[in-house]
Short mmCIF file of C-alpha atoms and ligand atoms in Angstrom, two decimals:
data_model
loop_
_atom_site.label_atom_id
_atom_site.label_comp_id
_atom_site.label_asym_id
_atom_site.label_seq_id
_atom_site.Cartn_x
_atom_site.Cartn_y
_atom_site.Cartn_z
CA MET A 1 18.97 -2.38 -12.68
CA LYS A 2 15.62 -0.63 -13.05
CA GLY A 3 12.31 -1.96 -11.90
CA VAL A 4 11.60 -5.16 -9.98
CA ILE A 5 13.30 -8.51 -10.59
CA LEU A 6 12.04 -11.82 -9.20
CA GLU A 7 14.53 -14.42 -7.98
CA THR A 8 13.26 -17.94 -7.32
CA ALA A 9 16.46 -19.70 -6.14
CA GLY A 10 14.97 -19.90 -2.63
CA CYS A 11 12.22 -22.17 -3.99
CA LYS A 12 14.46 -24.76 -5.65
CA ASP A 13 13.19 -27.54 -3.39
CA PHE A 14 9.60 -26.72 -4.35
CA PHE A 15 9.51 -26.08 -8.08
CA ARG A 16 11.76 -25.92 -11.09
CA GLU A 17 11.88 -23.47 -13.97
CA GLU A 18 9.89 -25.97 -16.09
CA ASP A 19 7.04 -25.79 -13.58
CA ILE A 20 6.83 -22.02 -14.02
CA LEU A 21 6.99 -22.29 -17.80
CA ALA A 22 4.28 -24.96 -17.78
CA LEU A 23 1.87 -22.20 -16.71
CA GLN A 24 2.59 -20.19 -19.86
CA PRO A 25 -0.72 -21.08 -21.62
CA ASP A 26 -2.77 -19.98 -18.57
CA VAL A 27 -0.72 -16.82 -18.13
CA THR A 28 -0.98 -15.99 -21.83
CA ALA A 29 -4.75 -16.43 -21.60
CA ALA A 30 -4.93 -14.17 -18.52
CA HIS A 31 -2.74 -11.60 -20.27
CA ALA A 32 -4.90 -11.65 -23.41
CA MET A 33 -8.03 -11.21 -21.32
CA LEU A 34 -6.55 -8.15 -19.61
CA ALA A 35 -5.35 -6.68 -22.91
CA ALA A 36 -8.81 -7.17 -24.44
CA LYS A 37 -10.40 -5.79 -21.25
CA GLN A 38 -12.51 -8.90 -20.85
CA GLY A 39 -13.23 -11.38 -18.08
CA PRO A 40 -14.88 -11.18 -14.66
CA GLY A 41 -14.72 -7.63 -13.30
CA SER A 42 -13.59 -6.19 -16.64
CA GLU A 43 -15.50 -2.99 -15.91
CA TYR A 44 -12.80 -2.25 -13.29
CA LEU A 45 -9.72 -2.33 -15.51
CA GLY A 46 -9.13 1.43 -15.60
CA TRP A 47 -5.93 0.99 -13.54
CA LEU A 48 -4.24 -0.78 -16.48
CA ASP A 49 -3.73 2.44 -18.50
CA LEU A 50 -4.04 4.78 -15.55
CA PRO A 51 -0.44 6.02 -15.09
CA ASP A 52 -0.47 7.85 -18.44
CA ALA A 53 -3.88 9.39 -17.83
CA ALA A 54 -2.90 10.44 -14.30
CA MET A 55 0.05 12.48 -15.63
CA ALA A 56 -2.48 14.87 -17.17
CA GLN A 57 -3.95 15.54 -13.72
CA LEU A 58 -0.64 16.40 -12.09
CA PRO A 59 -0.73 20.20 -12.59
CA GLU A 60 -4.11 20.45 -10.86
CA ILE A 61 -3.12 18.12 -8.04
CA ARG A 62 0.13 20.03 -7.49
CA LYS A 63 -1.67 23.39 -7.47
CA VAL A 64 -4.15 22.23 -4.85
CA ALA A 65 -1.35 20.62 -2.80
CA GLU A 66 0.59 23.89 -2.81
CA GLY A 67 -2.52 25.73 -1.65
CA ILE A 68 -2.96 23.28 1.24
CA GLN A 69 0.73 23.59 2.18
CA ALA A 70 0.42 27.39 2.21
CA THR A 71 -2.59 27.49 4.53
CA SER A 72 -2.24 24.39 6.70
CA ASP A 73 0.14 22.81 9.19
CA ALA A 74 -1.64 19.51 8.61
CA LEU A 75 -3.86 17.75 6.10
CA VAL A 76 -6.20 15.23 7.71
CA VAL A 77 -6.79 12.43 5.21
CA ILE A 78 -10.05 10.67 6.06
CA GLY A 79 -10.55 7.29 4.38
CA ILE A 80 -10.33 3.54 4.89
CA GLY A 81 -9.03 0.57 2.87
CA GLY A 82 -8.05 1.58 -0.64
CA SER A 83 -8.97 5.16 0.18
CA TYR A 84 -5.98 5.61 2.51
CA LEU A 85 -3.54 2.68 2.33
CA GLY A 86 -1.85 3.74 -0.92
CA SER A 87 -1.06 7.29 0.14
CA ARG A 88 0.03 6.11 3.57
CA ALA A 89 2.28 3.50 1.95
CA GLY A 90 3.86 6.16 -0.26
CA ILE A 91 4.35 8.70 2.52
CA GLU A 92 5.83 6.19 4.97
CA ALA A 93 8.14 4.78 2.29
CA LEU A 94 9.46 8.05 0.92
CA ALA A 95 9.13 10.86 3.46
CA HIS A 96 11.53 11.40 6.37
CA SER A 97 10.86 8.70 8.99
CA PHE A 98 10.30 11.41 11.61
CA SER A 99 8.64 14.01 9.40
CA ASN A 100 6.15 14.84 12.16
CA PHE A 101 9.07 16.27 14.16
CA GLN A 102 11.13 17.57 11.28
CA GLY A 103 10.83 20.05 8.40
CA ASN A 104 8.20 22.66 7.59
CA ALA A 105 6.10 20.66 5.12
CA ALA A 106 2.46 20.12 6.02
CA LYS A 107 2.00 16.93 8.06
CA VAL A 108 -0.36 14.33 6.70
CA ILE A 109 -2.48 12.74 9.44
CA PHE A 110 -4.81 9.80 8.82
CA ALA A 111 -8.30 9.44 10.29
CA GLY A 112 -11.50 7.50 9.65
CA HIS A 113 -9.62 4.23 9.11
CA ASN A 114 -10.89 2.87 12.42
CA LEU A 115 -13.77 3.45 14.85
CA SER A 116 -11.64 4.20 17.89
CA SER A 117 -13.15 7.06 19.88
CA SER A 118 -9.86 7.54 21.77
CA TYR A 119 -7.86 7.87 18.55
CA HIS A 120 -10.20 10.50 17.17
CA ALA A 121 -10.62 12.37 20.47
CA ASP A 122 -6.81 12.54 20.78
CA LEU A 123 -6.62 13.78 17.20
CA LEU A 124 -9.08 16.60 17.97
CA ASP A 125 -6.79 17.68 20.84
CA VAL A 126 -3.90 18.01 18.41
CA LEU A 127 -5.91 19.71 15.66
CA GLN A 128 -7.32 22.28 18.06
CA ASP A 129 -4.07 24.24 17.96
CA MET A 130 -3.19 23.68 14.31
CA ASP A 131 -4.21 25.18 11.01
CA PHE A 132 -5.54 22.21 9.11
CA SER A 133 -7.46 21.10 6.04
CA ILE A 134 -9.38 17.89 5.30
CA ASN A 135 -9.17 15.49 2.37
CA ILE A 136 -12.21 13.20 2.67
CA ILE A 137 -11.77 10.19 0.39
CA SER A 138 -14.52 7.67 -0.29
CA LYS A 139 -15.40 6.14 -3.63
CA SER A 140 -18.86 5.01 -2.52
CA GLY A 141 -19.26 8.07 -0.35
CA LYS A 142 -21.15 6.03 2.25
CA THR A 143 -18.55 4.08 4.23
CA THR A 144 -19.34 4.36 7.94
CA GLU A 145 -15.83 4.81 9.37
CA PRO A 146 -14.75 7.81 7.26
CA ALA A 147 -18.26 9.30 7.24
CA ILE A 148 -18.34 9.46 11.05
CA ALA A 149 -14.79 10.80 11.31
CA PHE A 150 -15.62 13.43 8.67
CA ARG A 151 -18.65 14.63 10.59
CA ILE A 152 -16.63 14.93 13.81
CA ILE A 153 -13.55 16.60 12.31
CA ARG A 154 -15.57 18.88 10.04
CA ASP A 155 -17.41 20.08 13.12
CA LEU A 156 -14.09 21.24 14.61
CA LEU A 157 -13.06 22.79 11.29
CA GLU A 158 -16.32 24.78 11.16
CA ARG A 159 -15.93 25.92 14.77
CA LYS A 160 -12.40 27.14 13.97
CA TYR A 161 -12.94 28.80 10.60
CA GLY A 162 -16.72 29.26 10.32
CA ARG A 163 -18.82 27.35 7.79
CA GLU A 164 -17.59 29.44 4.85
CA GLY A 165 -13.92 29.22 5.86
CA ALA A 166 -14.22 25.46 6.45
CA ARG A 167 -15.64 24.89 2.96
CA LYS A 168 -12.42 26.24 1.46
CA ARG A 169 -10.40 23.77 3.51
CA ILE A 170 -12.28 20.62 2.53
CA TYR A 171 -11.21 18.56 -0.48
CA ALA A 172 -13.41 15.63 -1.46
CA THR A 173 -12.11 12.71 -3.54
CA THR A 174 -15.06 10.58 -4.60
CA ASP A 175 -17.13 9.09 -7.41
CA PRO A 176 -17.55 11.60 -10.27
CA HIS A 177 -21.35 11.37 -10.30
CA LYS A 178 -22.99 9.45 -7.48
CA GLY A 179 -23.02 8.94 -3.72
CA VAL A 180 -23.78 10.95 -0.60
CA LEU A 181 -20.32 12.52 -0.52
CA ARG A 182 -20.57 13.69 -4.15
CA ALA A 183 -23.93 15.32 -3.39
CA LEU A 184 -22.63 16.97 -0.21
CA ALA A 185 -19.47 18.18 -1.96
CA GLU A 186 -21.52 19.77 -4.72
CA SER A 187 -23.99 21.45 -2.41
CA GLU A 188 -21.20 22.79 -0.17
CA GLU A 189 -18.95 23.63 -3.16
CA TYR A 190 -15.92 21.76 -1.92
CA THR A 191 -12.98 21.32 -4.28
CA THR A 192 -13.37 17.78 -5.63
CA PHE A 193 -11.29 15.15 -7.38
CA PRO A 194 -13.02 12.27 -9.20
CA ILE A 195 -12.19 8.60 -8.65
CA PRO A 196 -12.72 7.10 -12.11
CA GLU A 197 -15.70 4.75 -12.19
CA ASP A 198 -13.60 1.95 -13.71
CA ILE A 199 -11.07 1.89 -10.84
CA GLY A 200 -11.81 0.06 -7.58
CA GLY A 201 -10.56 1.31 -4.20
CA ARG A 202 -7.56 -1.01 -3.87
CA TYR A 203 -6.38 -0.13 -7.39
CA SER A 204 -6.71 3.64 -6.88
CA VAL A 205 -3.31 4.64 -5.47
CA LEU A 206 -2.25 6.33 -8.72
CA THR A 207 -5.39 8.51 -8.89
CA ALA A 208 -5.96 11.65 -6.80
CA VAL A 209 -6.82 9.22 -3.96
CA GLY A 210 -3.12 8.53 -3.47
CA LEU A 211 -1.52 11.41 -5.32
CA LEU A 212 -3.02 14.43 -3.51
CA PRO A 213 -1.95 13.39 0.02
CA MET A 214 1.46 12.34 -1.30
CA ALA A 215 1.91 15.71 -3.04
CA VAL A 216 0.98 17.56 0.17
CA ALA A 217 3.65 15.49 1.97
CA GLY A 218 6.17 16.82 -0.57
CA LEU A 219 6.72 13.58 -2.52
CA ASP A 220 7.76 13.56 -6.17
CA ILE A 221 4.49 12.28 -7.63
CA GLU A 222 5.72 12.82 -11.18
CA ALA A 223 8.59 10.35 -10.61
CA LEU A 224 6.12 7.95 -8.98
CA LEU A 225 3.94 7.99 -12.09
CA ALA A 226 6.99 7.76 -14.37
CA GLY A 227 7.99 4.54 -12.58
CA ALA A 228 4.46 3.16 -13.00
CA ILE A 229 4.49 4.09 -16.70
CA GLN A 230 7.79 2.22 -17.11
CA ALA A 231 6.23 -0.83 -15.42
CA GLN A 232 3.18 -0.55 -17.68
CA GLY A 233 5.52 -0.80 -20.70
CA ASP A 234 7.90 -3.42 -19.27
CA LEU A 235 5.12 -5.79 -18.22
CA GLN A 236 3.38 -6.01 -21.61
CA ASN A 237 5.28 -9.11 -22.68
CA PRO A 238 3.43 -12.30 -21.65
CA ASP A 239 6.59 -14.44 -21.90
CA LEU A 240 7.14 -16.04 -18.49
CA SER A 241 10.88 -16.27 -19.02
CA VAL A 242 11.18 -12.45 -19.01
CA ASN A 243 8.16 -10.97 -17.23
CA SER A 244 8.98 -10.89 -13.47
CA CYS A 245 5.46 -9.81 -12.59
CA TYR A 246 3.88 -12.80 -14.31
CA ARG A 247 6.61 -15.10 -12.92
CA TYR A 248 5.64 -13.90 -9.44
CA ALA A 249 1.94 -14.62 -10.12
CA ALA A 250 2.85 -18.09 -11.46
CA ALA A 251 5.22 -18.93 -8.56
CA ARG A 252 2.69 -18.02 -5.86
CA ASN A 253 0.06 -20.10 -7.70
CA ILE A 254 2.37 -23.14 -7.72
CA LEU A 255 3.16 -22.74 -4.02
CA TYR A 256 -0.54 -22.31 -3.23
CA ARG A 257 -1.31 -25.57 -5.02
CA GLN A 258 1.39 -27.25 -2.93
CA GLY A 259 -0.56 -26.35 0.21
CA LYS A 260 1.25 -23.17 1.21
CA ALA A 261 -1.78 -21.30 2.52
CA VAL A 262 -0.02 -18.14 3.71
CA GLU A 263 2.21 -15.68 1.87
CA LEU A 264 4.35 -13.59 4.20
CA LEU A 265 5.53 -10.39 2.54
CA VAL A 266 8.80 -9.45 4.19
CA CYS A 267 10.73 -6.19 4.04
CA TYR A 268 13.90 -5.08 5.77
CA GLN A 269 12.92 -1.38 5.91
CA PRO A 270 10.24 -0.30 8.37
CA GLU A 271 9.48 2.42 5.80
CA LEU A 272 7.81 -0.35 3.76
CA GLN A 273 5.47 -1.47 6.52
CA TYR A 274 2.50 0.40 5.06
CA PHE A 275 3.35 -0.77 1.56
CA CYS A 276 2.84 -4.25 3.02
CA GLU A 277 -0.51 -3.14 4.45
CA TRP A 278 -1.53 -1.84 1.03
CA TRP A 279 -0.41 -5.16 -0.54
CA LYS A 280 -2.42 -7.12 2.07
CA GLN A 281 -5.62 -5.36 1.02
CA LEU A 282 -4.81 -5.71 -2.68
CA PHE A 283 -4.31 -9.48 -2.56
CA GLY A 284 -6.61 -10.27 0.37
CA GLU A 285 -9.71 -8.61 -1.13
CA SER A 286 -8.87 -9.67 -4.67
CA GLU A 287 -8.24 -13.36 -4.08
CA GLY A 288 -9.85 -14.39 -0.80
CA LYS A 289 -13.24 -15.62 -2.01
CA GLU A 290 -15.15 -18.79 -2.93
CA GLY A 291 -13.11 -20.66 -0.30
CA LYS A 292 -9.90 -19.91 -2.20
CA GLY A 293 -6.84 -17.70 -1.88
CA LEU A 294 -3.55 -17.27 -0.08
CA PHE A 295 -3.78 -15.48 3.26
CA PRO A 296 -1.63 -12.35 2.84
CA ALA A 297 0.47 -11.58 5.91
CA ALA A 298 3.45 -9.27 6.38
CA ALA A 299 6.50 -8.79 8.57
CA VAL A 300 9.31 -6.28 8.97
CA PHE A 301 12.70 -7.90 9.52
CA SER A 302 14.87 -7.94 11.46
CA THR A 303 12.28 -6.57 13.96
CA ASP A 304 9.91 -9.51 13.53
CA LEU A 305 12.68 -12.10 13.48
CA HIS A 306 12.55 -11.50 17.23
CA SER A 307 8.86 -12.38 17.36
CA LEU A 308 7.83 -14.44 14.33
CA GLY A 309 11.27 -15.79 13.45
CA GLN A 310 10.92 -18.89 15.61
CA PHE A 311 7.63 -19.89 13.96
CA ILE A 312 8.92 -19.29 10.45
CA GLN A 313 12.05 -21.33 11.11
CA GLU A 314 10.56 -24.30 12.92
CA GLY A 315 6.76 -24.00 13.06
CA ALA A 316 4.03 -25.51 10.87
CA LYS A 317 5.08 -25.49 7.22
CA LEU A 318 2.10 -23.50 5.99
CA LEU A 319 3.76 -20.43 4.56
CA PHE A 320 6.16 -19.09 2.01
CA GLU A 321 7.96 -15.77 2.12
CA THR A 322 8.17 -13.06 -0.54
CA VAL A 323 11.02 -10.76 0.40
CA ILE A 324 11.34 -7.22 -0.94
CA LYS A 325 15.07 -6.61 -1.19
CA VAL A 326 16.17 -2.99 -1.65
CA ILE A 327 19.79 -2.78 -2.83
CA LYS A 328 20.60 0.83 -1.87
CA PRO A 329 19.01 2.35 1.24
CA ARG A 330 17.66 5.89 1.16
CA ARG A 331 20.42 6.79 3.63
CA ASP A 332 23.28 4.86 5.22
CA LEU A 333 25.22 5.36 8.45
CA LEU A 334 28.80 4.37 9.21
CA ILE A 335 29.49 2.39 12.38
CA PRO A 336 32.06 4.39 14.35
CA HIS A 337 35.39 3.07 15.75
CA GLU A 338 35.81 3.22 19.54
CA LEU A 339 39.13 3.12 21.36
CA GLU A 340 37.89 0.95 24.21
CA ASP A 341 35.74 -1.40 22.12
CA ALA A 342 33.77 -2.34 25.23
CA ASP A 343 30.91 -3.68 23.10
CA GLN A 344 33.37 -5.58 20.86
CA LEU A 345 31.93 -4.11 17.69
CA ASN A 346 35.16 -2.65 16.30
CA TYR A 347 35.28 -5.44 13.73
CA LEU A 348 32.37 -3.61 12.08
CA ALA A 349 33.84 -0.10 12.41
CA GLY A 350 33.79 1.74 9.09
CA LYS A 351 31.07 -0.52 7.68
CA GLY A 352 27.62 0.85 6.85
CA MET A 353 24.63 -0.07 9.01
CA ASP A 354 22.99 -1.24 5.78
CA PHE A 355 25.79 -3.80 5.38
CA VAL A 356 24.58 -5.35 8.65
CA ASN A 357 20.98 -5.27 7.37
CA ASP A 358 22.11 -7.00 4.19
CA CYS A 359 23.89 -9.72 6.20
CA ALA A 360 20.65 -10.17 8.17
CA PHE A 361 18.83 -10.63 4.85
CA ARG A 362 21.35 -13.12 3.45
CA GLY A 363 21.66 -15.05 6.71
CA THR A 364 17.89 -15.26 7.12
CA LEU A 365 17.32 -16.34 3.53
CA LYS A 366 19.76 -19.21 4.02
CA ALA A 367 18.33 -20.19 7.41
CA HIS A 368 14.70 -20.09 6.27
CA THR A 369 15.22 -21.88 2.95
CA GLU A 370 18.00 -24.39 3.64
CA GLU A 371 17.37 -25.28 7.27
CA GLY A 372 13.73 -24.21 7.71
CA LYS A 373 12.57 -25.52 4.31
CA VAL A 374 10.43 -22.41 3.83
CA PRO A 375 10.19 -21.39 0.16
CA ASN A 376 11.40 -17.84 -0.48
CA LEU A 377 10.73 -15.58 -3.45
CA VAL A 378 12.88 -12.45 -3.61
CA LEU A 379 11.76 -9.25 -5.34
CA THR A 380 14.81 -7.06 -5.84
CA MET A 381 14.74 -3.33 -6.53
CA ASP A 382 17.58 -0.85 -6.84
CA SER A 383 16.46 1.72 -4.32
CA LEU A 384 13.44 2.93 -2.46
CA ASP A 385 12.62 6.15 -4.29
CA ALA A 386 9.46 7.53 -5.89
CA TRP A 387 10.21 6.03 -9.31
CA ASN A 388 10.81 2.53 -7.97
CA LEU A 389 7.81 2.70 -5.66
CA GLY A 390 5.58 3.68 -8.59
CA TYR A 391 6.98 0.71 -10.48
CA LEU A 392 6.31 -1.60 -7.53
CA PHE A 393 2.70 -0.39 -7.11
CA TYR A 394 1.93 -1.16 -10.75
CA PHE A 395 3.88 -4.44 -10.66
CA MET A 396 1.77 -5.68 -7.72
CA GLU A 397 -1.53 -4.56 -9.25
CA LYS A 398 -0.82 -6.46 -12.44
CA ALA A 399 0.53 -9.50 -10.57
CA CYS A 400 -2.67 -9.54 -8.52
CA ALA A 401 -4.90 -9.35 -11.59
CA VAL A 402 -3.11 -12.28 -13.27
CA SER A 403 -2.84 -14.27 -10.04
CA GLY A 404 -6.58 -13.88 -9.36
CA THR A 405 -7.36 -15.03 -12.88
CA LEU A 406 -5.10 -18.09 -12.47
CA LEU A 407 -7.00 -18.84 -9.28
CA GLY A 408 -10.34 -18.58 -11.12
CA VAL A 409 -11.83 -15.68 -9.12
CA ASN A 410 -12.99 -12.17 -9.96
CA PRO A 411 -10.08 -10.04 -8.66
CA TYR A 412 -12.11 -6.82 -8.56
CA ASP A 413 -15.09 -7.49 -6.28
CA GLN A 414 -15.23 -7.88 -2.49
CA PRO A 415 -18.67 -9.33 -1.66
CA GLY A 416 -17.53 -10.68 1.71
CA VAL A 417 -16.80 -7.21 3.10
CA GLU A 418 -20.54 -6.49 3.21
CA ALA A 419 -21.31 -9.09 5.91
CA TYR A 420 -19.95 -7.11 8.86
CA LYS A 421 -21.41 -3.87 7.49
CA LYS A 422 -24.90 -5.38 7.33
CA ASN A 423 -24.78 -6.62 10.93
CA MET A 424 -23.28 -3.37 12.20
CA SER A 425 -25.97 -1.37 10.45
CA ILE A 426 -28.75 -3.45 12.08
CA LEU A 427 -27.14 -2.91 15.49
CA LEU A 428 -26.67 0.83 14.90
CA LYS A 429 -30.21 1.41 13.71
CA GLY A 430 -31.64 -0.49 16.67
CA SER A 431 -29.58 1.34 19.30
CA ALA A 432 -30.03 4.52 21.34
CA PRO A 433 -27.49 7.31 20.66
CA PRO A 434 -24.30 6.81 22.72
CA ALA A 435 -23.47 9.30 25.42
CA GLY A 436 -19.80 9.98 24.60
CA LYS A 437 -18.51 12.49 27.19
CA ASP A 438 -15.92 14.06 24.93
CA LEU A 439 -18.39 14.65 22.15
O1 PA5 B 501 -11.11 -2.07 -2.47
C1 PA5 B 501 -12.17 -1.56 -2.14
O2 PA5 B 501 -12.95 -1.11 -2.99
C2 PA5 B 501 -12.55 -1.33 -0.67
O3 PA5 B 501 -11.75 -1.98 0.22
C3 PA5 B 501 -12.54 0.17 -0.36
O4 PA5 B 501 -11.27 0.66 -0.61
C4 PA5 B 501 -12.92 0.49 1.07
O5 PA5 B 501 -13.99 -0.26 1.49
C5 PA5 B 501 -13.27 1.98 1.18
O6 PA5 B 501 -14.40 2.26 0.37
P1 PA5 B 501 -14.84 3.71 -0.01
O7 PA5 B 501 -13.71 4.38 -0.74
O8 PA5 B 501 -16.04 3.54 -0.86
O9 PA5 B 501 -15.14 4.46 1.28
#
């Protein structure tokens, strides 16, 4: 099996195949609108054909990544929202789980995705003794969180390498023409990568926004794009009986209309935790507007079965689960035999640890659907490698576009995000400068 397949058996008490197929006219209309590049937000549809175009940029991205690896122990990626979640999702999913303690590849460290002074002060401690470079990523070039982190970390970089040396270690990924960051990058002659104007932050993982940090972390970005290109081809057919991506959009729309207000994205690999974070932004910002939308939440099982499991099984019936099921783990471990069998686990000796994880998946699916009456969608993929992850990124982007259209919202704007920024800006402009000791 290649790609992502949707199974709906865990929703049999909530809808039938006919209910999905009844949405065909709406889905066909949404599909036609995308293909014709029309509809609300149509100026942000660059992601649709992006994987092909991004292939052409690979040599340059790879060359810069190799340069960073040669001169730096760490790359500090400064960005927030769509400007960091995609690369973090990719690196957490595909790199060694303990890569900060293992291997010689440059470490990728994230900053500017929060306003915690402790986090950034601790980061400066670590960077002090490292050779590092900076990738500042901001489409608008004016977002407060990364802008402040950039100023602070650039200050350290300049103290370490001098202004001239620091310039050669700063890589700016931003709008091709406008914004404060574009102007600064040009005046300081930083190496820059453009974020195409027709691609919004949460759809930018397959541009240099996601690809440069992933390449520095040693990931196979060519395979990632190849998977996305395959998805682009596979998901062209609007027929709901064959297009898993559109079936997913239709199924979540049906469940939403039945009063399921929360979608819980579940994975059984902690490596996918940041993929879930990326997905939360994609769907949350795309659909949560005009008083509509599913609340996107996420959980890692079996970890969270020991915290959220009780609620899911027996609590208020407000959610459905979408489970990402990976058939083959990146690595497996055999459970050893022990002569004394003090822990009484010899019945599992010789089995893989992933077999136990799979039994957790199957047991939970049965418990949540049959006893808990919680609808479950299952998205199955062969393995968690670069190709499949690229496929999954594209699959979710297209599902989100169609789902938002079915909901009747513009999936590409995020007007509500401005409210906190406006209030924060008033407070900041009216305040005296803080006296941070460590600064
Ligand atoms: O999806 C979006 O466009 C936003 O959530 C952005 O990703 C986020 O606000 C960061 O913006 P910027 O890249 O302009 O700093």
